[in-house]
Amino acid sequence: MFAPIALFELKYQLKNPVFWVVSVLFFLMTFGAVTVDEIQMGSGGNVHVNSPAAITQIHLILSVFFMFVTTAFVANVVVRDDESGFGPMVRATRVSKFNYLIARFTGAFATAALAFGCVPLAIFVGTLMPWLDPETIGPNRIEYYAQAWAFLALPNIFLTSAIFFAVATVTRSMMGSYVGVVVFLVAYLVTNGIVGSKPEYREIMAWAEPFGLAASAVATQYWTAAESNSQMVALEGALLGNRLLMIGLGLVALAFALWRFSFTQKALSSRAAARADAKLAKAAAVPPTLVQSLPPTRPAAAGSARLWSRIRFEMVQLFRSPAFFVLMIVGLFNAGGALWFFGELYGTPSRPATFALIDQLRGSFGIIPIIIAIYYAGELVWRDRQVKFHEIIDATSLPNWAYLVPKVLGLSAVLLCVLLISVVAAVLLQLLRGFDAIALGQYILWYALPFTVEMLLLAVLAVFVQALSPNKYVGWALMTVYLVAGIVLSQMGFEHPLYLYGETPRVQFSDMNADRLGGAAAWWLRLYWAGWALLLSVLAHLLWRRGNDVSLKPRLARLPGRLRGVPLLLVGAGLAGSAATGSYIYTNTNVLNEYRNRDDGEIWLADLEREYLRYERLPQPRVTNVVVTVDLKPGQRRFDATGRYTLVNDTGAPVQSLHVILGDRDTRIMKLAVPGARVERDDKRFNYTILRFATPLAPGATTTLDFVTQRWHRGFPARGQDRTLIENGTFLNNFDFAPVIGFNRQGLLTDRITRRKRGLSGELRAPKLGDAWGQRRNDLSNAPWVTSDITVITDADQTAIAPGDKLADTVSGGRRTARFVSKTPILAFFSVQSARYAEAKGEATLADGRRIPLSVFHHPDHGWNTARMISAMQKSLAYFTRNFGPYQFNHARIIEFPAYAEFAQAFAGTVPYSEGIGFLANAAEPDKIDYVTYITAHELGHQYWGHQIVPADTQGANFVTETMAQYSALMVMKQLYGPDKMRRFLKYELDNYLRNRGNEAIEELPLVKVENQGYIHYRKGSVVLYLLQDRLGEDRVNAMLADLFRRYRFSGPPFMSPQVLADGFKGLARNDQERELVSDLLERITVFDLKATGATTRQLPDGRWETRLVVDAAKYHADGKGVETAAPLADSIDVGLFTAKPGQGAFDARNVLAMTRLPVTSGKQTLVLISKVKPTVAGIDPYAKYVDRNADDNLVDVN
């Protein structure tokens, strides 16, 4: 009987519309991920869309979402008989429990596996599409698809099928099954968020994470693009164990279902039976009453009473159901899990400020209310039909709206409760962390209320769709299509909020600027969509199915005749409200502001390049002095800037024309004037102006450029609100308000795929190392050094800050005017900031004896880390002036700006610093990385690397500016915390570099030739420079750098080549071994593989301990695509003995028993170390100083 039953179930499921809807849905989702550039899953950069890595990733990710589908297939097996009324008849047959359950499960699981087969089919079909870039497609090999579907995805489908089959068997309820899905999903997300975010738990997650994503990630975590394109992930180790474990857990779930299942009818629980008996007894206790006549009817009052009765009924049904309480508990844990590790950087937590928690909740918790809204809409609409009670209810005189309204209100109440429970979780977290600045008003006004309205809009749509659908599964599928379509359409450029139902702009929160960035626009759009929701509600009411009439066609035919009276008035009100608010929104987004979608930015940049890149190398005069006044009107989000440049022709030839560009599209040029020059071309689209001199500007001659610019944000745009010019916390740089002389390629499209898509040549690369033209420019512009006079006008209650010595700060007429002058040369790169600040003050003593004031301008409630920042500035300036050279300014300032972006940036003597990182960091725990000090030291390092030494505009420029700022910060950290504390930080940097190699869009380059590749110049650069100072000597390295400062400080064209810095390191090498190491680290792409495979120890007669450490070592050179070639290794590498594992807990120098540098060559070898105390841990390169492909295996326990 097993095979016939399984086959029957398979045929039944294949005839079900759910199977075909799901198959089409997952085919389209996968097809879109392969064929639409904006939707990528597993590919990107140089990784092909059909590489084995991408195919694996697509299968694993979609198998997570597929759990909702498997439930529809397998839970239906158990519940269907009882819902149809055939349950007792089927259970009365002689079919065994095993055949009844497991055979039907087998048929349902086979159906799910077939439906998921659309995923590999869609990938294959997608690669055949003619519009795909051929360079993004690799060979189609059947083994890539077979492995991903059969060995990676099917175990996931089997596991979830078995678990939710077991849940359905126990609960005999579809609602219970779907609550089980939500519980499983939340448990997965919370566990993954808590444990998966910790690198030390990576191996545990590889075994335990149910979908194989963690195991696959561990197996491929450091793969290059070449490896991702050519290698299938090996079914071995943790990945194989994980797959077998999940299959085993699925079998356990099936065995549990078989054990718990009974053919007997499920009886009432004792509590439910007692409640039923009490209800009967209460009814029996009321004696019958005889009356002569019935009281007169009052239809209006009766209708109102019945409506409230239905509302109470729906509320009771929802709030007394076990599913509701389960969802509340699940919501609490999900929110807590999402918040627990929020804002961590380098493993260091942030203070749980309310605005930051709200942003985190909306990002990570938001999926749960969406699932609940869609799921409950289906359950509420179809519940009466499922229990065969609809004919009785539908025969009553209640109008359709009396069914509709209570269901919508009940669903809204559930959604509000779910959101409030997440608020409870957030407040509990704040209390547990000792954070007492709890802003309940922000939780309600910024989160619970607006999010409830948005979910209500979604719920109305879901109810409407269910009212039209032939069954709830089709309704759920259509809502899923709606959600996916919204994402896909917006990614493809169809993203105006007036035609994407329920769309509201992302509101960005900040303690400094509240919800002013997007808050008002979001409420206007909620009002607009509320009108449409009213229309959908009326249509749902008019199309509501009654009795056995479930066909849509006759209901649509009756619709015009029923659309009169109150329904017509409500439709008119909804349309009128949407028309009025829509007109206002359109005026804001398309009249007062220019509407731009995602594609518009790429098209604009491509057209700019086509039109003006040819002028890039045109000789232009240079700016030598800047005088500018920036008049800020924060309340209007407006500035008016006036300025004058002094220009000198140092090109050695007459200059015929002056090219001026203002790169910010929201800023208008009101005036440009150059004595003796006329406007030859005024391109308003690109803010590009060409002025032709009546008499060419002679070599050595000077002239001036006067300009007036304005930016004024009126209303709100459709998307992408300006985050720089705001009511409290304005942060502008000169490119926002001041023109640039000559064309600069910065900001143009660089991704090869995007460039080809926009009809541009394949690559736009930095000038080659040593390029003569690049040597005459610095990496910001062709203006080498300027003196500046900057005046900032703002509101009287705000503090204005710009680079330079503050010469004046006056208040008149409710306006503050501050003037900043710098006689010290600065780059033509400066900032203007304004906000209501408090100021923390300090003082630094420099190596030359000067004492300069230090300031941290911060939001009044954000004073937690100001003392740490001042201390970091003091230590940094003391180290830099002692080792590099003099500090050029009479001040150093840190200025907070809102958390709309999370970075810090160095300008001349000033460091804008995001509210979202250093100011909220909680670096009090001694075993956490103090990234506040690190970031502060890095930005102070830029006062030397980037603001005194400026490299040429060629390959390697970021090596000089960013990598050397990293080095500067590392030396401050090393001095502050000691070398034994550095492994944790270096390991974070190393992991970041290795993980991002596979995402490279063009080609990986050696450090000395880096082309603005952050994973190289920041992450790899940290590890490389730390190793170089360790091997060559910190004092010797600093002496070489001090010499560079004497030679190149404030130098002009030709600017310092990055090769000069690399040659400086090579000059410090004392032997061939060190010279080879420097070349490996700076001039080649080199990856080491250092592994400790075992360690044993024995006590010597003199009481000391001899430890024998077995290591396996290798070295590889790689090309830009990641193809590696083995190279001989012959180096001296640190080996050590310890009483605790380096980088974990409170590890410090007290745990170090022995550390020495021993010769290491390619292959296996045994190294011998002696210590006075018995070691517990031994390792090679224990502090992760080398670019090691897996630094986790450098340490081993000693036996």
Phi, psi and omega in degrees: 000341186300307185297313179300320180294315179299318180293319177301314181297319179299313180296320180299314182293324180292333178277347182287134178302334181302319181300314184286323177297314180296317181299314179295318182300311182288332173297313182293320178300314181291317179302318178296321180296332182271323192256347181255121185301325184285348180244101181241143181216097177096341180249196183118157184064231179265007180273127182293152180291338178244028174291157177302325179293318180292317179299317178299314182297318179298314180298316184291317181294313181291335177292336175292311179293335184290348181298331177293329180283316181302326179296319179299326180282305191277325178293327179300331179301317185278320189277332191302316184298317180291321180294327181276348181088000181268000184305307180300323180294316181295317183288346178277351179282176181269012178296132181289158180299321181297310181295320182298314185274302191289323178295318179291323174300317181300317178296318180292319178296320178299322177297315179298318180296320178294318179298320180288343175299343176293340181293303177298326178298317181294323177298313181298311181297321180300323181291346180270355184290135187290339183277353179288144175294120183304332182286349179266001184245132175255187179292141175272113180239130187298331182292332177298313182289319184296316180297314183296319183284311189280317189261342183249311183279316184300320174302326177293315179295321178296316181299308182293323177300314182294318181296312185282338170294318178295319178299316179296324179296320182285315186272336186049045183211131175293324178297317177300323179295316182286330170298322175299322177298314180297316178300314180299314181297315181295315178301319179296312182295318181294312180298317180296322180290322183280307184277319184293340181281352182258118181302328183291343179260011186300317182291322178298316180296327179300327179274323192264335183295125195290339187259003177079002180294318181292318179296318177295320180296319178296318182293331185243013192300329182246021180291143172274173179299321180298319179291320179296328182279344189234344186246133169278144177296131185287133176277079181206171175058225185296324181294313178297315179300319179297316181296316179294321179297317181292323175297318178298318178294325176297319178295322177297318179298320178294318179298321177297316179299318180295321181291320184278340185288142177221143178284348181285154180291136180289122183272167175293147173291163181299323180292315180295321178296320179296319178296319180296317179297319180296321180294318179294319180296322180294319179293321182291335182284348181270116182287149178290147182240131178261133178232154180286323180210153179284149178294155180298145180279145173235091188306318183296314181293323179294318179298318180296318181296318180293324178298312180294329176295318178294320179298314178299320180298312181296319180297315181297316180301321182283311189279344177263353182286143177303330181300322181297314181293323176298316180297322179296314179296317179298317179300320179298313181290324180295316179296317179299318178295320179295329186268339192301317182250025182296147172070013180289140174224125185056030179079005180260129184283166174254159173289137186280069175296144186301315183298324180288322178294321178298316179298321179293318180297317181294329182279319188255330182270344189301332183293330184294309177300327178296314179299316182296317181299314182290317183294309184295328177302315178295317182295317183291320182291322188258001186299313184297324179289325181296325181265010175062033181251359189293328183293324178291312181295316184292342179280351179286172182272004180298136176288165183300323184294337178287342171272320186290308187300312180300324180294318180293317179295318178298317178296321178298320179296319177298315181297318178298319179297318179298318180291322179293326179293329176290328175294319177302316179299319180294317180294318177300318178299316179299318180293319179297327181273003179073025181262115187256357179275062184274122183254088182297326179300322178295318178302317184285309189280331183263343188231292190297311183293305181295323181290325176297318178299316180295319178291328176296319176301317178294320181295320178299316178299318181296319178295318178300314180297319179294326179295333181268338190281151178289336173203169188290332181293319175296321177299315177298318180298318180295323177292324175296318176301318179301313180296314181295317181298322178299318178294313183295314182297318179294323178292333181270002176104353176270087194221015178293132185293348180282347178235007172254105189307132176077001184289131172227149180292154177290123176273128181256131187253152180197143172295329183285319188237015176053224181252027186292340181268085177106348185297310181295316180301320181297320180290324176298319180289326176297320176296318179300312182285339175296324176298317177293324178296323176297318177299314179298323179296318179296317179296319177299320177298315183287334182259009183299133181280136177235142179063220183265005181276090183257351181290140183281325188301310179295327178294321176295323180295326181278349186301311182302321181291334182270347183276077180206166179068226183300315178304319180294320178297319179293320176298316178298319179296317179297315180293321180295317178297317179293323179295318181293309180293324178297322178296318179295317179296316180298320178301320180289314189277333187239347179250300178291332178233155177276128178282128179225129174262187185296321182292331185301320180297317179294318180297318180299314180294321179296316179294322177300315179297314181299325186277324193232353180300333181297342180268004188302319184262013178290125180301133182224151174293161184251149176281132178242338179215142180235127170236120185216143173239125179247112181263103182269136171237082189303321181296331178265356187051060186217145166224152170233122183243136173233143182198170177220131171258140165262126185244144175230138178270101178248024182279344183086004180212157178297142178256123184277323186217156180247125179256124184234130178226143172241111191287340183279124185286341181271352181260134180257139173275115180270333183200138169223130182216129176231125180304131176076018180226147178241155178285118178266327179212129180233095184266101184292328183298319184252006185052041183245123182236136174246120177251132181253129178288135174297319173239122183311141180289117187287156176304132181084348181284156179241158174207181179231155173235116175262139182217153172226128179229161181210141167227132183216111181270104176256132182070213181217147179276171179290327180202162173066059179296144178295125183261004186258326181251098189225178187287323178218105181120029178301135178219102180246151165244171189298335178291345177282329189230350184237138182288163179244141179271124179085155180281140179230133184282355182301134179092351178288166182293133180240335180295128186297320181296315179296319180298315179295323178299326182264012174079023179258166176297159191302324186221150170230101190250161174293152174305144182298154176304125181090359180302130187296318180292318179297329180294338181272356179241151170267177188278007174250317182192186177266011175265111186289291182223143180226160164258155190222150174221103189243124176247131179239128178246132182211186178293153186296330183273005179249156177257130180259137183221138175209166178296149177114169176285133179282116181261338182206149176204099186235157178235130179206132176062035179075013181231142178255136178236122180235137181240133182234127183234135176237113172276337175290138180301135173230164174288158173283057185208101187216162187239161173226129180227150180207131177192173175275098189251151158259156184237126171260136187240154175202188181212141179243138174257121185269168183297332179275007178092350180293148174240120184241148180285144176242142181221143169236111178269120189219160172301137186306332181269004186244049183268008188302316189250013183295322179295321178296320180294318178295318177299319179296321177295319179298312182292322181294311182294326177295315180293315186292317181290331178284329188249331184255308184161186186289150172274135194273348186246168179260017183197165169214129186230138168248134185229123180285143170226161187300159188279025176293335172224152184239090177200171168235152185215138184264122167247181185296106177072001181228147181227096169298134191221126188292140172304328189278352179245272190296327185285338178257353184300145176244086185261027184287331183286129186293336182269007177262154179286127180277080185282345174297312177296319182297312181296318179299315179295321178300313182290324174294327175300328178293342175295342174259305183269091181126334179239001168231310171260122180240126183279167174292157180277070181222181170308145176088359181301320180290339173297320181284318185274302188280315182295321180287331172292323174299315179301315181300316180294321180298321180292325175295316179296319179296318179293325185281320188246349179091151184295336183285350178263000191276343185302317185300316180292313181298325180293320175300314181296317180296315179301317181298317179297310185295323181291329185271353177300321181288349180262006183300130184273334183241281173199146175287142182234156173298160185302320183290345180244017186301143181240075178052047179250099189302323181294340177268303188286335173271298193284303176297320181303321179300312183294316183296312183292326177294319178295319182296316179292331179290321183276320184269344180103123181301315182295321180292319177298314182295325177296319177297318180293321177298324177295320176300321180296318179297328184273327190238003182298124181057026181284154178254197182300142352286137182284164185296130177281141175303335179295331178298318178294316178298319179295328177298317177293319179297326179293341179275347181294133185260351181203175182298325181298314179290323177297319178296320180296316180298315179296319178301318186279327187254325190249355177229165170263105187237133177234131178260155174228093183252123187225130172266117185261346179179156178209133176232153181223152176215153181271132179277163180303330182276008177093347178281172183243130177256122181245130178253116183253120178266124181233155175233121188233147178205160177223142181227142169256140184236153173267184186294340179267354179098005177286123187256147176231130180297141178229149180293137178252127173212094187216165173255120190233144180296136168229148186211163177237141189214162173259000175206164183280124178303140177088356182243142177059222183262032180306134176207194187299334181293341180269359183267119178265323180204139175215120181215163180251121184237152177295135179227135178237175180297143177099187180277144177201161180245129180248140184248131178230151181241137177220159180278337183239148180295124180277158174245341181224140175225157180189162174254138188047058189293339182261010175059051179272339181268156173282084187257129185295341176207086182288349179293335182263016178281340184246146182214147176290144180269130177263000000 
